[in-house]
Coordinates of C-alpha atoms and ligand atoms in Angstrom, one line a residue:
X261 CA 179.7 190.4 111.8
X262 CA 181.1 186.9 111.6
X263 CA 184.4 188.2 112.9
X264 CA 182.6 189.4 115.9
X265 CA 180.9 186.1 116.4
X266 CA 184.3 184.3 116.1
X267 CA 185.7 186.7 118.7
X268 CA 182.9 185.7 121.0
X269 CA 183.6 182.0 120.5
X270 CA 187.2 182.5 121.3
X271 CA 186.4 184.4 124.5
X272 CA 184.0 181.7 125.7
X273 CA 185.8 178.7 124.2
X274 CA 185.6 176.8 127.4
X275 CA 181.8 176.9 127.4
X276 CA 181.4 176.3 123.7
X277 CA 183.9 173.4 123.6
X278 CA 181.1 171.3 125.1
X279 CA 178.4 172.8 122.9
X280 CA 177.9 170.4 120.0
X281 CA 175.5 172.8 118.3
X282 CA 178.1 175.3 117.5
X283 CA 179.3 175.2 113.9
X284 CA 182.2 176.7 111.9
X285 CA 184.6 175.4 109.3
X286 CA 186.3 173.1 111.8
X287 CA 183.0 171.2 112.2
X288 CA 182.5 170.7 108.5
X289 CA 183.6 167.2 107.5
X290 CA 185.9 166.2 104.7
X291 CA 185.8 162.3 104.6
X292 CA 189.2 161.0 103.3
X293 CA 187.6 158.5 100.8
X294 CA 184.9 160.8 99.4
X295 CA 186.2 160.3 95.8
X296 CA 185.4 156.6 96.0
X297 CA 182.3 156.6 98.2
X298 CA 180.4 159.8 97.2
X299 CA 178.4 160.2 94.0
X300 CA 180.2 162.5 91.5
X301 CA 177.0 164.0 90.3
X302 CA 178.2 166.7 88.0
X303 CA 181.4 168.2 86.4
X304 CA 181.3 171.8 85.4
X305 CA 183.7 173.2 82.7
X306 CA 184.8 176.8 83.2
X307 CA 186.3 177.9 79.9
X308 CA 187.2 181.4 81.0
X309 CA 189.2 180.1 84.0
X310 CA 190.5 176.9 82.2
X311 CA 189.1 174.9 85.1
X312 CA 187.0 171.9 85.7
X313 CA 184.9 171.6 88.9
X314 CA 183.8 168.1 90.1
X315 CA 180.8 168.0 92.4
X316 CA 180.2 165.2 94.9
X317 CA 177.4 164.3 97.3
X318 CA 177.3 161.6 100.0
X319 CA 175.2 158.7 98.8
X320 CA 172.8 158.3 101.8
X321 CA 171.9 162.0 101.8
X322 CA 171.4 161.8 98.0
X323 CA 169.0 158.8 98.3
X324 CA 167.0 160.7 100.9
X325 CA 167.0 163.9 98.8
X326 CA 165.7 162.2 95.8
X327 CA 163.0 160.4 97.8
X328 CA 162.0 163.5 99.9
X329 CA 160.9 167.1 99.7
X330 CA 163.9 168.7 101.2
X331 CA 167.7 168.2 101.2
X332 CA 168.2 166.0 104.3
X333 CA 170.1 166.6 107.4
X334 CA 173.6 165.4 106.8
X335 CA 173.9 166.4 103.2
X336 CA 177.6 166.9 102.4
X337 CA 178.5 168.6 99.1
X338 CA 182.1 168.7 98.0
X339 CA 183.4 170.7 95.1
X340 CA 186.9 170.0 93.7
X341 CA 188.7 172.4 91.4
X342 CA 191.1 171.1 88.8
X343 CA 193.0 172.9 86.1
X344 CA 192.0 171.9 82.6
X345 CA 194.5 170.4 80.2
X346 CA 196.1 172.9 77.8
X347 CA 198.5 172.6 74.9
X348 CA 202.0 174.1 74.7
X349 CA 200.5 177.5 73.8
X350 CA 198.1 177.4 76.7
X351 CA 195.0 176.7 74.6
X352 CA 192.4 174.4 76.0
X353 CA 192.4 170.8 74.8
X354 CA 189.0 169.2 74.2
X355 CA 188.1 165.6 75.0
X356 CA 186.3 163.3 72.5
X357 CA 183.1 164.0 74.4
X358 CA 183.5 167.8 73.7
X359 CA 184.3 168.5 77.3
X360 CA 187.4 169.9 79.0
X361 CA 189.9 167.4 80.3
X362 CA 190.6 167.8 84.0
X363 CA 194.2 167.3 85.2
X364 CA 194.4 164.8 88.1
X365 CA 195.8 167.4 90.5
X366 CA 193.3 169.1 92.8
X367 CA 193.8 172.9 93.3
X368 CA 191.1 173.6 95.9
X369 CA 188.4 171.7 97.8
X370 CA 185.2 173.5 98.9
X371 CA 182.7 171.9 101.2
X372 CA 179.2 172.6 102.5
X373 CA 177.4 170.5 105.1
X374 CA 173.9 170.6 106.3
X375 CA 173.5 169.8 110.0
X376 CA 170.1 170.3 111.7
X377 CA 171.9 171.1 115.0
X378 CA 173.5 174.2 113.4
X379 CA 171.8 177.5 112.7
X380 CA 173.7 179.8 110.5
X381 CA 173.0 182.8 108.2
X382 CA 172.2 180.1 105.5
X383 CA 169.7 177.8 107.3
X384 CA 171.6 174.8 108.6
X385 CA 174.6 175.0 106.2
X386 CA 178.2 175.7 107.1
X387 CA 181.2 176.0 104.8
X388 CA 184.8 174.9 104.7
X389 CA 187.7 175.4 102.3
X390 CA 190.6 173.0 102.0
X391 CA 194.0 172.8 100.3
X392 CA 194.6 169.8 98.0
X393 CA 196.3 167.9 100.9
X394 CA 193.1 168.1 102.9
X395 CA 194.4 170.7 105.4
X396 CA 192.2 173.8 106.0
X397 CA 193.2 176.7 103.8
X398 CA 194.9 179.1 106.3
X399 CA 193.8 182.4 104.6
X400 CA 190.2 181.3 104.0
X401 CA 187.4 183.7 104.5
X402 CA 183.8 182.4 104.6
X403 CA 181.7 185.6 104.3
X404 CA 181.6 185.2 100.6
X405 CA 180.4 181.6 100.8
X406 CA 177.4 182.7 102.9
X407 CA 176.5 185.8 100.9
X408 CA 176.9 184.3 97.5
X409 CA 175.1 181.0 98.3
X410 CA 172.3 183.1 99.9
X411 CA 171.3 184.0 96.4
X412 CA 170.0 180.4 96.1
X413 CA 168.0 180.4 99.4
X414 CA 165.0 179.1 97.4
X415 CA 167.1 176.1 96.4
X416 CA 168.3 175.3 99.9
X417 CA 171.4 177.5 99.2
X418 CA 172.9 175.3 96.6
X419 CA 173.7 176.2 93.0
X420 CA 174.0 172.8 91.3
X421 CA 172.7 170.1 93.7
X422 CA 169.1 171.2 94.1
X423 CA 168.7 171.4 90.3
X424 CA 170.3 168.0 90.0
X425 CA 167.9 166.5 92.5
X426 CA 164.8 168.2 90.9
X427 CA 165.8 166.9 87.5
X428 CA 166.0 163.3 88.9
X429 CA 162.5 163.6 90.3
X430 CA 160.9 164.6 87.0
Ligands
LIG632 C1 180.6 184.6 94.1 C2 179.7 183.5 94.4 C3 180.2 182.3 95.2 C4 181.0 182.3 96.3 C5 181.7 183.5 97.0 C6 181.1 181.0 96.7 N1 180.4 180.1 95.9 FE1 180.2 178.1 96.1 N2 179.3 178.1 94.3 C7 179.0 179.2 93.5 C8 178.5 178.7 92.2 C9 178.0 179.6 91.0 C10 178.5 177.3 92.2 C11 178.1 176.4 91.1 C12 179.4 175.8 90.5 C13 180.0 176.7 89.5 O1 179.4 177.1 88.5 O2 181.3 176.9 89.6 C14 179.0 177.0 93.6 C15 179.0 175.7 94.0 C16 179.4 175.3 95.3 C17 179.4 173.9 95.8 C18 178.8 172.7 95.1 C19 177.3 172.6 95.5 C20 176.4 173.7 94.9 O3 175.9 174.5 95.6 O4 176.3 173.7 93.6 C21 180.0 174.0 97.0 C22 180.3 172.8 98.0 C23 180.4 175.3 97.3 N3 180.0 176.1 96.2 C24 181.1 175.8 98.4 C25 181.5 177.1 98.6 C26 182.4 177.5 99.7 C27 182.9 176.6 100.8 C28 182.6 178.9 99.5 C29 183.4 179.8 100.4 C30 184.8 179.4 100.7 C31 181.9 179.3 98.3 N4 181.2 178.2 97.8 C32 181.8 180.6 97.8 C33 179.1 180.5 93.8 C34 179.8 180.9 94.9

Protein backbone atom coordinates (compact mmCIF):
# COMPACT_ATOMS: atom_id res chain seq x y z
CA UNK A 1 0.00 0.00 0.00
CA UNK A 2 2.76 2.41 0.92
CA UNK A 3 4.67 1.40 -2.20
CA UNK A 4 1.64 2.45 -4.18
CA UNK A 5 1.47 5.78 -2.39
CA UNK A 6 5.16 6.44 -3.08
CA UNK A 7 4.60 5.62 -6.75
CA UNK A 8 1.87 8.19 -6.83
CA UNK A 9 4.09 10.79 -5.22
CA UNK A 10 6.82 10.19 -7.81
CA UNK A 11 4.32 10.53 -10.63
CA UNK A 12 3.03 13.81 -9.32
CA UNK A 13 6.28 15.09 -7.83
CA UNK A 14 5.84 18.47 -9.46
CA UNK A 15 2.55 19.10 -7.71
CA UNK A 16 3.65 17.65 -4.38
CA UNK A 17 6.96 19.50 -4.28
CA UNK A 18 5.00 22.57 -3.27
CA UNK A 19 2.78 20.66 -0.85
CA UNK A 20 4.24 21.09 2.63
CA UNK A 21 1.66 18.76 4.10
CA UNK A 22 3.17 15.68 2.44
CA UNK A 23 5.33 13.60 4.75
CA UNK A 24 7.81 10.75 4.35
CA UNK A 25 11.26 9.86 5.69
CA UNK A 26 12.83 12.83 3.88
CA UNK A 27 10.68 15.23 5.87
CA UNK A 28 11.58 13.76 9.25
CA UNK A 29 14.29 15.83 10.95
CA UNK A 30 17.61 14.66 12.38
CA UNK A 31 19.13 17.74 14.07
CA UNK A 32 22.95 17.49 14.06
CA UNK A 33 23.36 18.45 17.71
CA UNK A 34 20.57 16.35 19.23
CA UNK A 35 22.99 14.52 21.56
CA UNK A 36 23.81 17.81 23.31
CA UNK A 37 20.48 19.58 23.06
CA UNK A 38 17.87 16.86 23.51
CA UNK A 39 16.95 15.11 26.73
CA UNK A 40 18.36 11.55 26.89
CA UNK A 41 15.26 10.33 28.74
CA UNK A 42 15.96 6.61 28.80
CA UNK A 43 18.56 3.92 28.04
CA UNK A 44 17.29 0.40 27.37
CA UNK A 45 19.59 -2.64 27.74
CA UNK A 46 18.88 -5.51 25.35
CA UNK A 47 20.79 -8.46 26.80
CA UNK A 48 19.78 -10.87 24.05
CA UNK A 49 21.13 -8.65 21.30
CA UNK A 50 24.06 -7.27 23.33
CA UNK A 51 22.82 -3.79 22.55
CA UNK A 52 22.03 -0.53 24.33
CA UNK A 53 19.39 1.84 22.98
CA UNK A 54 19.53 5.52 23.93
CA UNK A 55 16.30 7.50 23.63
CA UNK A 56 16.17 11.27 23.15
CA UNK A 57 13.36 13.85 22.97
CA UNK A 58 13.54 17.53 21.99
CA UNK A 59 13.27 19.65 25.13
CA UNK A 60 10.53 22.08 24.09
CA UNK A 61 8.22 19.24 23.10
CA UNK A 62 9.05 17.45 26.34
CA UNK A 63 8.14 20.51 28.42
CA UNK A 64 4.81 20.75 26.60
CA UNK A 65 4.17 17.00 26.91
CA UNK A 66 4.68 17.01 30.66
CA UNK A 67 2.44 20.05 31.04
CA UNK A 68 -0.29 18.91 28.65
CA UNK A 69 -2.67 16.06 27.91
CA UNK A 70 -1.19 14.94 24.60
CA UNK A 71 2.22 14.69 23.04
CA UNK A 72 2.58 18.03 21.28
CA UNK A 73 2.98 18.85 17.63
CA UNK A 74 6.73 18.87 16.92
CA UNK A 75 7.62 15.97 19.22
CA UNK A 76 10.83 14.43 17.89
CA UNK A 77 11.96 11.09 19.31
CA UNK A 78 15.37 9.70 18.41
CA UNK A 79 16.59 6.20 19.26
CA UNK A 80 20.29 5.36 18.89
CA UNK A 81 21.52 1.79 18.84
CA UNK A 82 24.94 1.01 20.32
CA UNK A 83 26.66 -2.35 20.69
CA UNK A 84 27.30 -3.24 24.32
CA UNK A 85 30.83 -3.79 25.67
CA UNK A 86 31.87 -7.45 25.77
CA UNK A 87 34.97 -9.25 27.02
CA UNK A 88 37.40 -11.25 24.88
CA UNK A 89 35.01 -14.23 24.93
CA UNK A 90 32.10 -12.13 23.75
CA UNK A 91 30.38 -12.11 27.14
CA UNK A 92 28.61 -8.98 28.30
CA UNK A 93 30.52 -6.68 30.66
CA UNK A 94 28.49 -4.98 33.40
CA UNK A 95 28.99 -1.46 34.74
CA UNK A 96 29.10 -0.63 38.47
CA UNK A 97 25.47 0.45 38.17
CA UNK A 98 24.47 -3.04 37.03
CA UNK A 99 23.78 -1.83 33.52
CA UNK A 100 25.35 -2.69 30.16
CA UNK A 101 28.12 -0.37 28.96
CA UNK A 102 27.39 1.17 25.57
CA UNK A 103 30.27 1.50 23.12
CA UNK A 104 30.60 5.06 21.80
CA UNK A 105 29.94 4.05 18.21
CA UNK A 106 26.35 4.30 16.97
CA UNK A 107 25.10 1.49 14.76
CA UNK A 108 21.66 2.82 13.73
CA UNK A 109 19.52 5.90 14.34
CA UNK A 110 15.71 5.65 14.32
CA UNK A 111 13.56 8.76 14.35
CA UNK A 112 9.85 9.47 14.73
CA UNK A 113 8.41 12.95 14.41
CA UNK A 114 4.91 14.25 15.07
CA UNK A 115 3.78 17.03 12.77
CA UNK A 116 0.18 18.22 12.83
CA UNK A 117 0.38 18.95 9.09
CA UNK A 118 0.95 15.27 8.30
CA UNK A 119 -1.68 12.54 8.31
CA UNK A 120 -0.26 9.03 8.19
CA UNK A 121 -1.43 5.54 9.14
CA UNK A 122 -0.22 6.42 12.66
CA UNK A 123 -1.89 9.73 13.41
CA UNK A 124 0.53 12.57 12.70
CA UNK A 125 3.74 10.53 13.05
CA UNK A 126 6.26 9.70 10.38
CA UNK A 127 9.46 7.66 10.61
CA UNK A 128 13.04 7.73 9.37
CA UNK A 129 16.08 5.46 9.68
CA UNK A 130 19.63 6.76 9.45
CA UNK A 131 23.13 5.32 9.29
CA UNK A 132 25.64 6.38 11.98
CA UNK A 133 26.94 9.19 9.73
CA UNK A 134 23.45 10.71 9.56
CA UNK A 135 22.73 9.68 5.97
CA UNK A 136 19.42 7.91 5.25
CA UNK A 137 19.72 4.14 5.32
CA UNK A 138 19.40 3.21 1.63
CA UNK A 139 17.66 -0.16 2.09
CA UNK A 140 15.25 1.11 4.76
CA UNK A 141 11.66 -0.06 4.77
CA UNK A 142 9.08 1.76 6.87
CA UNK A 143 6.08 -0.59 6.80
CA UNK A 144 7.34 -2.26 9.97
CA UNK A 145 7.66 1.07 11.80
CA UNK A 146 4.01 1.84 11.12
CA UNK A 147 2.62 -1.62 11.86
CA UNK A 148 4.61 -2.31 15.00
CA UNK A 149 4.15 1.16 16.53
CA UNK A 150 0.41 0.89 15.73
CA UNK A 151 0.30 -1.58 18.65
CA UNK A 152 0.73 1.45 20.90
CA UNK A 153 -1.99 3.62 19.32
CA UNK A 154 -3.40 4.18 22.82
CA UNK A 155 -0.05 5.69 23.87
CA UNK A 156 0.25 7.97 20.86
CA UNK A 157 2.17 5.25 18.97
CA UNK A 158 5.19 5.36 21.30
CA UNK A 159 6.63 2.46 23.26
CA UNK A 160 8.77 4.25 25.85
CA UNK A 161 8.09 7.97 25.69
CA UNK A 162 4.40 8.06 26.64
CA UNK A 163 5.18 5.95 29.69
CA UNK A 164 8.08 8.21 30.61
CA UNK A 165 5.83 11.28 30.44
CA UNK A 166 2.97 9.62 32.39
CA UNK A 167 5.41 8.62 35.13
CA UNK A 168 6.61 12.25 35.37
CA UNK A 169 3.06 13.49 35.85
CA UNK A 170 2.30 11.23 38.79
C1 LIG B 1 8.69 -5.14 15.75
C2 LIG B 1 8.32 -3.91 16.38
C3 LIG B 1 8.99 -2.60 15.98
C4 LIG B 1 9.33 -2.15 14.74
C5 LIG B 1 9.21 -2.88 13.41
C6 LIG B 1 9.84 -0.81 14.91
N1 LIG B 1 9.82 -0.46 16.22
FE1 LIG B 1 10.42 1.33 17.01
N2 LIG B 1 10.22 0.56 18.87
C7 LIG B 1 9.77 -0.72 19.19
C8 LIG B 1 9.93 -0.95 20.61
C9 LIG B 1 9.54 -2.22 21.35
C10 LIG B 1 10.50 0.21 21.13
C11 LIG B 1 10.94 0.43 22.58
C12 LIG B 1 12.46 0.33 22.66
C13 LIG B 1 12.97 -1.05 22.81
O1 LIG B 1 12.51 -1.78 23.72
O2 LIG B 1 13.87 -1.45 22.04
C14 LIG B 1 10.64 1.15 20.02
C15 LIG B 1 11.07 2.45 20.16
C16 LIG B 1 11.22 3.35 19.12
C17 LIG B 1 11.60 4.74 19.28
C18 LIG B 1 11.77 5.47 20.61
C19 LIG B 1 10.42 6.06 21.06
C20 LIG B 1 9.43 5.00 21.53
O3 LIG B 1 8.40 4.81 20.88
O4 LIG B 1 9.71 4.34 22.54
C21 LIG B 1 11.71 5.26 18.02
C22 LIG B 1 12.10 6.67 17.65
C23 LIG B 1 11.41 4.20 17.08
N3 LIG B 1 11.10 3.05 17.78
C24 LIG B 1 11.41 4.35 15.70
C25 LIG B 1 11.20 3.28 14.82
C26 LIG B 1 11.41 3.37 13.38
C27 LIG B 1 11.88 4.59 12.62
C28 LIG B 1 11.11 2.15 12.86
C29 LIG B 1 11.18 1.66 11.43
C30 LIG B 1 12.42 1.87 10.70
C31 LIG B 1 10.70 1.30 13.99
N4 LIG B 1 10.77 2.02 15.15
C32 LIG B 1 10.30 -0.02 13.86
C33 LIG B 1 9.22 -1.60 18.30
C34 LIG B 1 9.34 -1.53 16.93
